[in-house]
Amino acid sequence: VGSEDAHVVSATGAAAQAGQYWDSGRDDRLICRAIIDENGPAKTISFSPATLCRFAFEPGQYLVFTFETEDGPIERCYSISSSAANEHCISITVKLVPGGRASTWLAAHLRVGDVVHAHGPLGNFSAGRSPAKMLLFLSAGSGITPIASMMRTFADFCADVDVTSIHWSRTPDSTIFAEEMPLWARRVPSARLFLSTTSSETPAKGCEFFGRISAQQIEATVPDIAQRTVYCCGPAGFMADARRLVLGLGLPSSAYHEESFDFAIEKSDPAAQAPAEFGATTHAGFAVHFSKSGRTIQCPQDTTLLRAASAERLPIPSSCRKGVCGTCRTRLVSGTVEMKNGGGLRQRDIDQGWILPCCSKPTSPVVLDR
Ligand SMILES: Cc1cc2nc3c(=O)[nH]c(=O)nc-3n(C[C@H](O)[C@H](O)[C@H](O)COP(=O)(O)OP(=O)(O)OC[C@H]3O[C@@H](n4cnc5c(N)ncnc54)[C@H](O)[C@@H]3O)c2cc1C
Ligand code: FES
């Protein structure tokens, strides 16, 4: 997007701080206004704030929801799939995951009029922030949701942007937004849309390609790939292939942005979990005091506060363990940390003293409000 468009599509900050916009720090309640079945199977769920105010977000950002279920609260991130031009309602599109706690609970229990709790908007995965004029969106499966928000926003703001979007799904029947996608592309003058199905051996009806992501597909659609800025979202394996291919075709790594929906990979990394290994560390580190429980532990300088706490059986709720979901957010009462925020905290949360223990290492003795 050009700099003026970037300004329009991210028209958030000042007005939001003036209090006209939804501020999850003040009132995190959202009322469910509509539930629509999508292909996939998936559902689009629309919400408005419980108090009279409007939404401000950058297309591509997400919210962290808490659903109060019979088995206790469940926290999950969902990208906003609606246009940032609609300030009155936001939508998320949730793919039903067999056996998945949140997605099956939402499909079975959430009704129009119900209240849920959420915080955000969060995340840096947004072309609204980028001055780039030439974009390439790569998405697969439910990874279309942040791309949908960006495409719908471009269409609503008549953005002057050269965007090519390539989307992969298993079959045409499982393509979320299959009917709507060509309309976004028609409403953005220089947009081009390409679809590929991975389970067929010839292009399915309405699709240009078949098979998994390949260098041939990308070269055929965007021979100018090296000049573009790429936003990629989908399953972990798809994103790994996409990254390798586009960098191999000459895209600078600074022009590649991705959003992962999948924390399973991080969690299966023993180094990311492993309280037991942590105990073997040799660095002395700093004292970490938990003001509510009254306990004090030692945290080595090269270890995150979350790992140090779990090693000492001091539970801090967590999900992604990489600074994205905001689940572990904790107030820093005193001391200093080095934090690698992955988008799970906004600048104003940081200014108010919040940190993410999963991606924070102590640089002095610290006191946490836990
Ligand atoms: C930034 C971000 C944005 C996201 N945006 C979207 C979005 O727009 N749309 C969307 O659909 N999703 C999105 N997600 C993913 C979403 O947060 C959830 O992870 C997803 O809905 C699955 O949650 P769930 O509770 O239904 O499944 P989970 O309960 O978390 O289960 C996930 C998988 O693990 C398996 N599983 C669960 N428990 C067990 C067990 N005990 N043993 C073995 N296997 C098990 C399940 O069968 C399932 O396959 C996003 C994630 C992130 C981080
Ligand atoms: S666990 Fe997700 S931000 Fe810390």
Tab-separated table of C-alpha atoms and ligand atoms in Angstrom:
chain	number	residue	atom	x	y	z
A	1	VAL	CA	0.000	0.000	0.000
A	2	GLY	CA	1.178	3.537	-0.633
A	3	SER	CA	1.974	5.646	2.402
A	4	GLU	CA	-1.394	7.442	2.245
A	5	ASP	CA	-3.249	4.155	2.007
A	6	ALA	CA	-1.152	2.757	4.827
A	7	HIS	CA	-2.337	5.713	6.879
A	8	VAL	CA	-5.984	5.096	5.980
A	9	VAL	CA	-6.086	1.379	6.588
A	10	SER	CA	-4.395	1.690	9.950
A	11	ALA	CA	-6.355	4.745	11.109
A	12	THR	CA	-6.282	3.598	14.713
A	13	GLY	CA	-4.025	5.116	17.380
A	14	ALA	CA	-5.128	8.608	18.368
A	15	ALA	CA	-8.885	8.098	18.226
A	16	ALA	CA	-8.645	4.785	20.056
A	17	GLN	CA	-6.725	6.408	22.866
A	18	ALA	CA	-9.336	9.144	23.106
A	19	GLY	CA	-11.742	6.431	24.250
A	20	GLN	CA	-14.212	6.258	21.354
A	21	TYR	CA	-12.839	2.899	20.309
A	22	TRP	CA	-13.107	-0.507	21.937
A	23	ASP	CA	-10.379	-0.876	24.540
A	24	SER	CA	-10.128	-4.421	25.857
A	25	GLY	CA	-8.215	-3.098	28.888
A	26	ARG	CA	-11.377	-1.273	30.001
A	27	ASP	CA	-14.143	-3.626	28.886
A	28	ASP	CA	-13.212	-6.894	27.224
A	29	ARG	CA	-16.780	-8.040	26.512
A	30	LEU	CA	-17.946	-8.701	22.959
A	31	ILE	CA	-21.502	-9.646	22.011
A	32	CYS	CA	-22.015	-12.267	19.333
A	33	ARG	CA	-24.189	-10.691	16.603
A	34	ALA	CA	-24.183	-13.283	13.820
A	35	ILE	CA	-22.927	-16.767	13.009
A	36	ILE	CA	-22.613	-17.822	9.378
A	37	ASP	CA	-21.622	-21.218	7.970
A	38	GLU	CA	-18.682	-21.149	5.555
A	39	ASN	CA	-17.083	-23.872	3.447
A	40	GLY	CA	-14.380	-25.662	5.275
A	41	PRO	CA	-16.263	-26.501	7.474
A	42	ALA	CA	-15.842	-23.163	9.185
A	43	LYS	CA	-18.017	-20.506	10.782
A	44	THR	CA	-17.778	-16.740	10.572
A	45	ILE	CA	-18.755	-15.185	13.889
A	46	SER	CA	-19.407	-11.449	14.154
A	47	PHE	CA	-19.158	-9.392	17.322
A	48	SER	CA	-19.869	-5.864	18.469
A	49	PRO	CA	-18.569	-4.267	21.668
A	50	ALA	CA	-20.773	-4.623	24.760
A	51	THR	CA	-20.518	-0.847	25.302
A	52	LEU	CA	-21.153	1.836	22.701
A	53	CYS	CA	-17.852	2.254	20.854
A	54	ARG	CA	-16.188	1.280	17.607
A	55	PHE	CA	-13.379	-1.031	16.594
A	56	ALA	CA	-9.978	0.079	15.359
A	57	PHE	CA	-7.503	-2.481	14.100
A	58	GLU	CA	-5.027	-3.117	11.341
A	59	PRO	CA	-6.135	-5.741	8.815
A	60	GLY	CA	-4.246	-8.952	9.594
A	61	GLN	CA	-4.330	-8.502	13.378
A	62	TYR	CA	-5.911	-10.971	15.790
A	63	LEU	CA	-7.724	-11.066	19.135
A	64	VAL	CA	-7.134	-13.461	22.036
A	65	PHE	CA	-10.508	-14.814	23.143
A	66	THR	CA	-11.474	-16.434	26.417
A	67	PHE	CA	-14.425	-18.800	26.144
A	68	GLU	CA	-16.072	-19.782	29.406
A	69	THR	CA	-16.872	-23.474	28.927
A	70	GLU	CA	-18.300	-26.044	31.340
A	71	ASP	CA	-14.763	-27.464	31.608
A	72	GLY	CA	-13.203	-24.107	32.444
A	73	PRO	CA	-11.953	-21.161	30.399
A	74	ILE	CA	-10.236	-21.754	27.040
A	75	GLU	CA	-7.991	-19.071	25.519
A	76	ARG	CA	-7.392	-18.988	21.762
A	77	CYS	CA	-6.198	-16.471	19.172
A	78	TYR	CA	-8.372	-15.712	16.114
A	79	SER	CA	-7.485	-13.375	13.271
A	80	ILE	CA	-10.034	-10.748	12.396
A	81	SER	CA	-11.371	-11.693	8.957
A	82	SER	CA	-13.559	-8.625	8.343
A	83	SER	CA	-12.602	-5.300	6.781
A	84	ALA	CA	-10.965	-2.633	8.918
A	85	ALA	CA	-13.394	-0.211	7.251
A	86	ASN	CA	-16.235	-1.707	9.318
A	87	GLU	CA	-15.785	-0.130	12.725
A	88	HIS	CA	-19.056	-1.409	14.160
A	89	CYS	CA	-18.668	-5.167	13.876
A	90	ILE	CA	-15.667	-7.442	13.610
A	91	SER	CA	-15.734	-11.025	12.391
A	92	ILE	CA	-13.552	-14.027	12.959
A	93	THR	CA	-13.695	-17.195	10.864
A	94	VAL	CA	-13.061	-20.371	12.797
A	95	LYS	CA	-12.255	-23.632	11.058
A	96	LEU	CA	-13.680	-26.653	12.825
A	97	VAL	CA	-10.759	-28.786	14.061
A	98	PRO	CA	-11.855	-32.368	14.815
A	99	GLY	CA	-11.287	-32.902	18.537
A	100	GLY	CA	-10.313	-29.249	18.978
A	101	ARG	CA	-11.600	-27.785	22.239
A	102	ALA	CA	-12.311	-24.196	21.239
A	103	SER	CA	-13.515	-24.700	17.687
A	104	THR	CA	-15.898	-27.543	18.579
A	105	TRP	CA	-17.141	-25.616	21.637
A	106	LEU	CA	-17.838	-22.544	19.491
A	107	ALA	CA	-19.664	-24.593	16.863
A	108	ALA	CA	-21.780	-26.410	19.446
A	109	HIS	CA	-22.454	-23.736	22.063
A	110	LEU	CA	-21.984	-20.144	20.929
A	111	ARG	CA	-25.278	-18.424	20.090
A	112	VAL	CA	-26.211	-14.956	18.843
A	113	GLY	CA	-26.509	-12.692	21.912
A	114	ASP	CA	-23.849	-14.539	23.948
A	115	VAL	CA	-20.995	-12.567	25.515
A	116	VAL	CA	-17.336	-13.592	25.160
A	117	HIS	CA	-14.185	-11.931	26.465
A	118	ALA	CA	-11.252	-10.895	24.279
A	119	HIS	CA	-8.145	-8.775	24.332
A	120	GLY	CA	-6.273	-7.090	21.519
A	121	PRO	CA	-6.086	-6.339	18.667
A	122	LEU	CA	-2.585	-7.770	18.541
A	123	GLY	CA	0.056	-8.728	16.008
A	124	ASN	CA	2.312	-7.208	13.381
A	125	PHE	CA	1.160	-9.271	10.397
A	126	SER	CA	-0.434	-6.433	8.457
A	127	ALA	CA	0.119	-4.926	5.034
A	128	GLY	CA	-1.550	-1.832	6.518
A	129	ARG	CA	1.800	-1.082	8.174
A	130	SER	CA	3.825	-1.542	5.036
A	131	PRO	CA	4.662	1.152	2.508
A	132	ALA	CA	5.036	-1.596	-0.142
A	133	LYS	CA	3.103	-1.071	-3.373
A	134	MET	CA	3.587	-4.604	-4.715
A	135	LEU	CA	2.313	-7.429	-2.569
A	136	LEU	CA	2.030	-11.190	-2.763
A	137	PHE	CA	-0.329	-13.041	-0.415
A	138	LEU	CA	0.273	-16.777	0.031
A	139	SER	CA	-2.303	-18.639	2.086
A	140	ALA	CA	-3.515	-22.158	2.716
A	141	GLY	CA	-6.569	-23.504	4.559
A	142	SER	CA	-7.739	-21.276	7.411
A	143	GLY	CA	-4.655	-19.101	6.782
A	144	ILE	CA	-6.916	-17.144	4.429
A	145	THR	CA	-8.505	-15.260	7.371
A	146	PRO	CA	-5.951	-12.423	7.889
A	147	ILE	CA	-5.545	-12.205	4.096
A	148	ALA	CA	-9.348	-11.857	3.820
A	149	SER	CA	-9.233	-8.895	6.172
A	150	MET	CA	-6.487	-7.241	4.119
A	151	MET	CA	-8.227	-7.873	0.775
A	152	ARG	CA	-11.594	-6.670	2.078
A	153	THR	CA	-9.955	-3.561	3.525
A	154	PHE	CA	-8.151	-2.780	0.254
A	155	ALA	CA	-11.468	-3.152	-1.573
A	156	ASP	CA	-13.355	-0.921	0.873
A	157	PHE	CA	-10.696	1.807	0.786
A	158	CYS	CA	-10.169	1.543	-3.005
A	159	ALA	CA	-6.488	1.083	-2.179
A	160	ASP	CA	-4.019	1.675	-4.994
A	161	VAL	CA	-2.075	-1.524	-4.553
A	162	ASP	CA	-0.715	-4.208	-6.863
A	163	VAL	CA	-1.621	-7.392	-5.015
A	164	THR	CA	-1.476	-11.000	-6.144
A	165	SER	CA	-3.097	-13.571	-3.891
A	166	ILE	CA	-2.512	-17.307	-4.251
A	167	HIS	CA	-4.540	-19.640	-2.065
A	168	TRP	CA	-4.248	-23.409	-1.618
A	169	SER	CA	-6.996	-25.658	-0.272
A	170	ARG	CA	-7.578	-29.393	-0.321
A	171	THR	CA	-10.685	-29.309	-2.536
A	172	PRO	CA	-12.913	-26.562	-3.974
A	173	ASP	CA	-15.609	-27.588	-1.449
A	174	SER	CA	-13.270	-26.961	1.461
A	175	THR	CA	-12.160	-23.500	0.289
A	176	ILE	CA	-13.203	-20.925	2.893
A	177	PHE	CA	-14.645	-17.803	1.158
A	178	ALA	CA	-14.594	-19.614	-2.223
A	179	GLU	CA	-17.502	-17.580	-3.576
A	180	GLU	CA	-16.409	-14.265	-2.149
A	181	MET	CA	-12.706	-14.293	-3.056
A	182	PRO	CA	-13.188	-13.443	-6.762
A	183	LEU	CA	-15.317	-10.447	-5.690
A	184	TRP	CA	-12.518	-8.958	-3.568
A	185	ALA	CA	-10.175	-9.346	-6.504
A	186	ARG	CA	-12.697	-7.594	-8.812
A	187	ARG	CA	-13.062	-4.678	-6.404
A	188	VAL	CA	-9.308	-3.993	-6.193
A	189	PRO	CA	-8.362	-2.895	-9.737
A	190	SER	CA	-4.868	-4.368	-9.870
A	191	ALA	CA	-5.551	-7.466	-7.750
A	192	ARG	CA	-5.111	-10.944	-9.177
A	193	LEU	CA	-6.334	-14.126	-7.530
A	194	PHE	CA	-5.108	-17.687	-8.148
A	195	LEU	CA	-6.454	-20.841	-6.536
A	196	SER	CA	-4.882	-24.259	-6.244
A	197	THR	CA	-6.278	-27.495	-4.877
A	198	THR	CA	-3.869	-29.953	-3.355
A	199	SER	CA	-5.981	-33.119	-3.576
A	200	SER	CA	-6.584	-33.128	-7.340
A	201	GLU	CA	-4.346	-34.099	-10.238
A	202	THR	CA	-5.765	-31.534	-12.654
A	203	PRO	CA	-6.916	-27.980	-11.906
A	204	ALA	CA	-10.376	-28.148	-10.253
A	205	LYS	CA	-13.213	-25.927	-11.530
A	206	GLY	CA	-12.362	-22.284	-10.825
A	207	CYS	CA	-8.712	-23.109	-9.980
A	208	GLU	CA	-5.649	-22.189	-12.025
A	209	PHE	CA	-3.341	-24.750	-10.458
A	210	PHE	CA	-3.307	-28.075	-8.713
A	211	GLY	CA	-0.882	-29.542	-6.208
A	212	ARG	CA	1.155	-28.138	-3.365
A	213	ILE	CA	3.021	-24.839	-3.487
A	214	SER	CA	5.854	-24.881	-6.028
A	215	ALA	CA	8.426	-22.528	-7.537
A	216	GLN	CA	6.748	-23.003	-10.950
A	217	GLN	CA	3.396	-21.725	-9.630
A	218	ILE	CA	5.024	-18.671	-8.063
A	219	GLU	CA	7.171	-17.857	-11.084
A	220	ALA	CA	4.160	-18.209	-13.393
A	221	THR	CA	2.051	-15.778	-11.356
A	222	VAL	CA	4.626	-13.276	-10.085
A	223	PRO	CA	7.801	-13.212	-12.214
A	224	ASP	CA	8.599	-9.963	-10.326
A	225	ILE	CA	8.611	-11.799	-6.973
A	226	ALA	CA	11.932	-10.223	-5.905
A	227	GLN	CA	10.315	-6.742	-5.928
A	228	ARG	CA	7.282	-7.755	-3.853
A	229	THR	CA	6.481	-7.897	-0.161
A	230	VAL	CA	5.090	-11.289	0.836
A	231	TYR	CA	2.546	-12.133	3.544
A	232	CYS	CA	2.158	-15.855	4.151
A	233	CYS	CA	-0.228	-17.719	6.463
A	234	GLY	CA	-1.146	-21.392	6.645
A	235	PRO	CA	-0.103	-24.707	8.184
A	236	ALA	CA	3.499	-24.955	9.409
A	237	GLY	CA	4.681	-27.234	6.561
A	238	PHE	CA	3.142	-24.955	3.932
A	239	MET	CA	4.841	-21.895	5.415
A	240	ALA	CA	8.210	-23.626	5.605
A	241	ASP	CA	7.933	-24.526	1.883
A	242	ALA	CA	6.682	-21.039	0.965
A	243	ARG	CA	9.530	-19.318	2.753
A	244	ARG	CA	12.181	-21.545	1.205
A	245	LEU	CA	10.731	-21.099	-2.293
A	246	VAL	CA	10.266	-17.325	-2.288
A	247	LEU	CA	13.683	-16.679	-0.754
A	248	GLY	CA	15.118	-19.058	-3.349
A	249	LEU	CA	13.469	-16.953	-6.080
A	250	GLY	CA	15.305	-13.845	-4.911
A	251	LEU	CA	12.932	-12.272	-2.356
A	252	PRO	CA	14.940	-10.513	0.398
A	253	SER	CA	14.106	-12.047	3.805
A	254	SER	CA	13.169	-8.570	5.107
A	255	ALA	CA	10.261	-8.570	2.615
A	256	TYR	CA	8.846	-11.883	3.890
A	257	HIS	CA	6.242	-11.865	6.693
A	258	GLU	CA	4.418	-14.859	8.102
A	259	GLU	CA	1.785	-15.637	10.707
A	260	SER	CA	1.687	-19.033	12.358
A	261	PHE	CA	-1.608	-20.403	13.713
A	262	ASP	CA	0.139	-23.473	14.976
A	263	PHE	CA	1.928	-23.509	18.298
A	264	ALA	CA	2.260	-27.297	18.359
A	265	ILE	CA	5.689	-27.123	16.744
A	266	GLU	CA	7.038	-24.773	19.370
A	267	LYS	CA	5.570	-26.919	22.102
A	268	SER	CA	7.082	-30.114	20.758
A	269	ASP	CA	10.512	-28.482	20.835
A	270	PRO	CA	12.024	-29.833	24.040
A	271	ALA	CA	14.127	-26.693	24.436
A	272	ALA	CA	10.961	-24.590	24.456
A	273	GLN	CA	9.271	-26.657	27.197
A	274	ALA	CA	11.685	-28.615	29.247
A	275	PRO	CA	11.569	-27.467	32.805
A	276	ALA	CA	13.681	-30.503	33.653
A	277	GLU	CA	16.605	-29.465	31.420
A	278	PHE	CA	16.363	-25.978	32.734
A	279	GLY	CA	17.266	-27.196	36.163
A	280	ALA	CA	20.692	-28.204	34.832
A	281	THR	CA	21.749	-24.687	33.877
A	282	THR	CA	24.926	-23.319	35.378
A	283	HIS	CA	24.360	-19.521	35.220
A	284	ALA	CA	23.502	-17.908	38.538
A	285	GLY	CA	21.078	-15.354	37.077
A	286	PHE	CA	18.759	-13.063	39.009
A	287	ALA	CA	16.195	-13.423	41.772
A	288	VAL	CA	12.573	-13.439	40.580
A	289	HIS	CA	10.004	-12.726	43.273
A	290	PHE	CA	6.324	-13.620	42.784
A	291	SER	CA	4.454	-11.014	44.823
A	292	LYS	CA	1.151	-12.913	45.140
A	293	SER	CA	2.496	-16.361	45.968
A	294	GLY	CA	5.357	-14.878	48.010
A	295	ARG	CA	7.926	-17.227	46.450
A	296	THR	CA	11.348	-16.299	45.087
A	297	ILE	CA	13.284	-18.300	42.501
A	298	GLN	CA	16.544	-17.839	40.585
A	299	CYS	CA	16.321	-17.263	36.823
A	300	PRO	CA	19.494	-17.598	34.715
A	301	GLN	CA	20.140	-14.657	32.392
A	302	ASP	CA	19.798	-16.864	29.309
A	303	THR	CA	16.455	-18.351	30.374
A	304	THR	CA	12.953	-16.993	29.998
A	305	LEU	CA	10.949	-16.205	33.113
A	306	LEU	CA	8.282	-18.695	32.005
A	307	ARG	CA	10.739	-21.589	31.816
A	308	ALA	CA	12.298	-20.665	35.126
A	309	ALA	CA	8.866	-20.494	36.746
A	310	SER	CA	7.700	-23.826	35.319
A	311	ALA	CA	10.955	-25.468	36.425
A	312	GLU	CA	10.056	-24.427	39.961
A	313	ARG	CA	6.428	-25.587	39.525
A	314	LEU	CA	5.148	-22.019	39.610
A	315	PRO	CA	2.522	-22.134	36.871
A	316	ILE	CA	2.049	-19.148	34.576
A	317	PRO	CA	-0.718	-19.730	31.988
A	318	SER	CA	0.845	-20.033	28.540
A	319	SER	CA	0.039	-21.136	25.037
A	320	CYS	CA	2.389	-20.112	22.211
A	321	ARG	CA	5.552	-19.628	24.312
A	322	LYS	CA	6.882	-17.235	21.693
A	323	GLY	CA	5.383	-13.877	22.544
A	324	VAL	CA	2.428	-14.034	20.159
A	325	CYS	CA	-0.750	-15.010	21.977
A	326	GLY	CA	-0.510	-12.803	25.078
A	327	THR	CA	-1.725	-15.639	27.346
A	328	CYS	CA	1.189	-15.318	29.793
A	329	ARG	CA	1.013	-11.516	30.162
A	330	THR	CA	2.097	-10.432	33.602
A	331	ARG	CA	2.752	-7.099	35.295
A	332	LEU	CA	6.380	-6.335	36.046
A	333	VAL	CA	6.285	-4.706	39.491
A	334	SER	CA	10.009	-3.874	39.513
A	335	GLY	CA	13.228	-4.748	37.745
A	336	THR	CA	14.140	-4.982	34.066
A	337	VAL	CA	13.854	-7.666	31.410
A	338	GLU	CA	14.897	-8.159	27.805
A	339	MET	CA	11.682	-9.022	25.953
A	340	LYS	CA	11.280	-10.325	22.386
A	341	ASN	CA	7.630	-9.398	21.937
A	342	GLY	CA	6.147	-11.352	19.023
A	343	GLY	CA	3.131	-9.032	18.801
A	344	GLY	CA	1.352	-10.346	21.931
A	345	LEU	CA	1.587	-6.949	23.667
A	346	ARG	CA	0.743	-3.517	22.323
A	347	GLN	CA	3.109	-0.628	22.991
A	348	ARG	CA	0.665	0.880	25.462
A	349	ASP	CA	0.511	-2.426	27.419
A	350	ILE	CA	4.306	-2.353	27.603
A	351	ASP	CA	4.196	1.287	28.702
A	352	GLN	CA	1.801	0.241	31.487
A	353	GLY	CA	4.291	-2.338	32.760
A	354	TRP	CA	3.046	-5.577	31.169
A	355	ILE	CA	5.574	-8.181	30.009
A	356	LEU	CA	5.382	-11.618	28.403
A	357	PRO	CA	7.355	-14.050	30.613
A	358	CYS	CA	7.594	-16.599	27.772
A	359	CYS	CA	9.891	-14.298	25.785
A	360	SER	CA	11.456	-12.229	28.602
A	361	LYS	CA	14.822	-12.819	30.232
A	362	PRO	CA	15.822	-10.937	33.376
A	363	THR	CA	18.496	-8.251	33.227
A	364	SER	CA	18.196	-7.433	36.963
A	365	PRO	CA	16.338	-8.885	39.987
A	366	VAL	CA	12.604	-8.683	39.175
A	367	VAL	CA	9.281	-8.753	40.995
A	368	LEU	CA	6.271	-10.152	39.103
A	369	ASP	CA	2.638	-9.516	40.011
A	370	ARG	CA	1.795	-13.215	40.322
B	1	LIG	C1	-2.283	-15.514	15.783
B	1	LIG	C2	-3.256	-16.661	15.539
B	1	LIG	C3	-4.364	-16.449	14.734
B	1	LIG	C4	-5.247	-17.507	14.493
B	1	LIG	N1	-6.330	-17.287	13.677
B	1	LIG	C5	-7.161	-18.306	13.395
B	1	LIG	C6	-8.263	-18.109	12.498
B	1	LIG	O1	-8.485	-17.023	11.959
B	1	LIG	N2	-9.090	-19.177	12.255
B	1	LIG	C7	-8.868	-20.416	12.825
B	1	LIG	O2	-9.652	-21.336	12.556
B	1	LIG	N3	-7.816	-20.621	13.665
B	1	LIG	C8	-6.986	-19.600	13.962
B	1	LIG	N4	-5.939	-19.789	14.832
B	1	LIG	C9	-5.805	-21.116	15.494
B	1	LIG	C10	-6.680	-21.121	16.757
B	1	LIG	O3	-6.111	-20.273	17.742
B	1	LIG	C11	-6.790	-22.510	17.389
B	1	LIG	O4	-5.499	-23.019	17.582
B	1	LIG	C12	-7.600	-23.463	16.522
B	1	LIG	O5	-8.947	-22.988	16.388
B	1	LIG	C13	-7.634	-24.865	17.182
B	1	LIG	O6	-8.090	-24.710	18.494
B	1	LIG	P1	-8.961	-25.836	19.182
B	1	LIG	O7	-9.098	-25.465	20.630
B	1	LIG	O8	-10.212	-26.096	18.420
B	1	LIG	O9	-8.044	-27.097	19.039
B	1	LIG	P2	-7.069	-27.704	20.166
B	1	LIG	O10	-7.870	-28.253	21.299
B	1	LIG	O11	-6.049	-26.691	20.490
B	1	LIG	O12	-6.482	-28.902	19.369
B	1	LIG	C14	-5.638	-28.704	18.210
B	1	LIG	C15	-5.284	-30.074	17.659
B	1	LIG	O13	-4.686	-30.886	18.642
B	1	LIG	C16	-5.423	-32.088	18.770
B	1	LIG	N5	-5.497	-32.420	20.192
B	1	LIG	C17	-6.084	-31.698	21.153
B	1	LIG	N6	-5.939	-32.302	22.341
B	1	LIG	C18	-5.230	-33.443	22.103
B	1	LIG	C19	-4.737	-34.485	22.915
B	1	LIG	N7	-4.959	-34.508	24.221
B	1	LIG	N8	-4.043	-35.476	22.344
B	1	LIG	C20	-3.811	-35.465	21.002
B	1	LIG	N9	-4.246	-34.488	20.179
B	1	LIG	C21	-4.947	-33.505	20.718
B	1	LIG	C22	-6.805	-31.818	18.223
B	1	LIG	O14	-7.447	-32.994	17.762
B	1	LIG	C23	-6.485	-30.863	17.141
B	1	LIG	O15	-6.087	-31.555	15.995
B	1	LIG	C24	-5.044	-18.766	15.083
B	1	LIG	C25	-3.925	-18.965	15.909
B	1	LIG	C26	-3.047	-17.926	16.121
B	1	LIG	C27	-1.861	-18.167	17.004
B	2	FES	S1	2.550	-17.847	26.000
B	2	FES	FE1	1.906	-16.730	24.232
B	2	FES	S2	2.722	-14.756	24.607
B	2	FES	FE2	3.502	-15.930	26.206
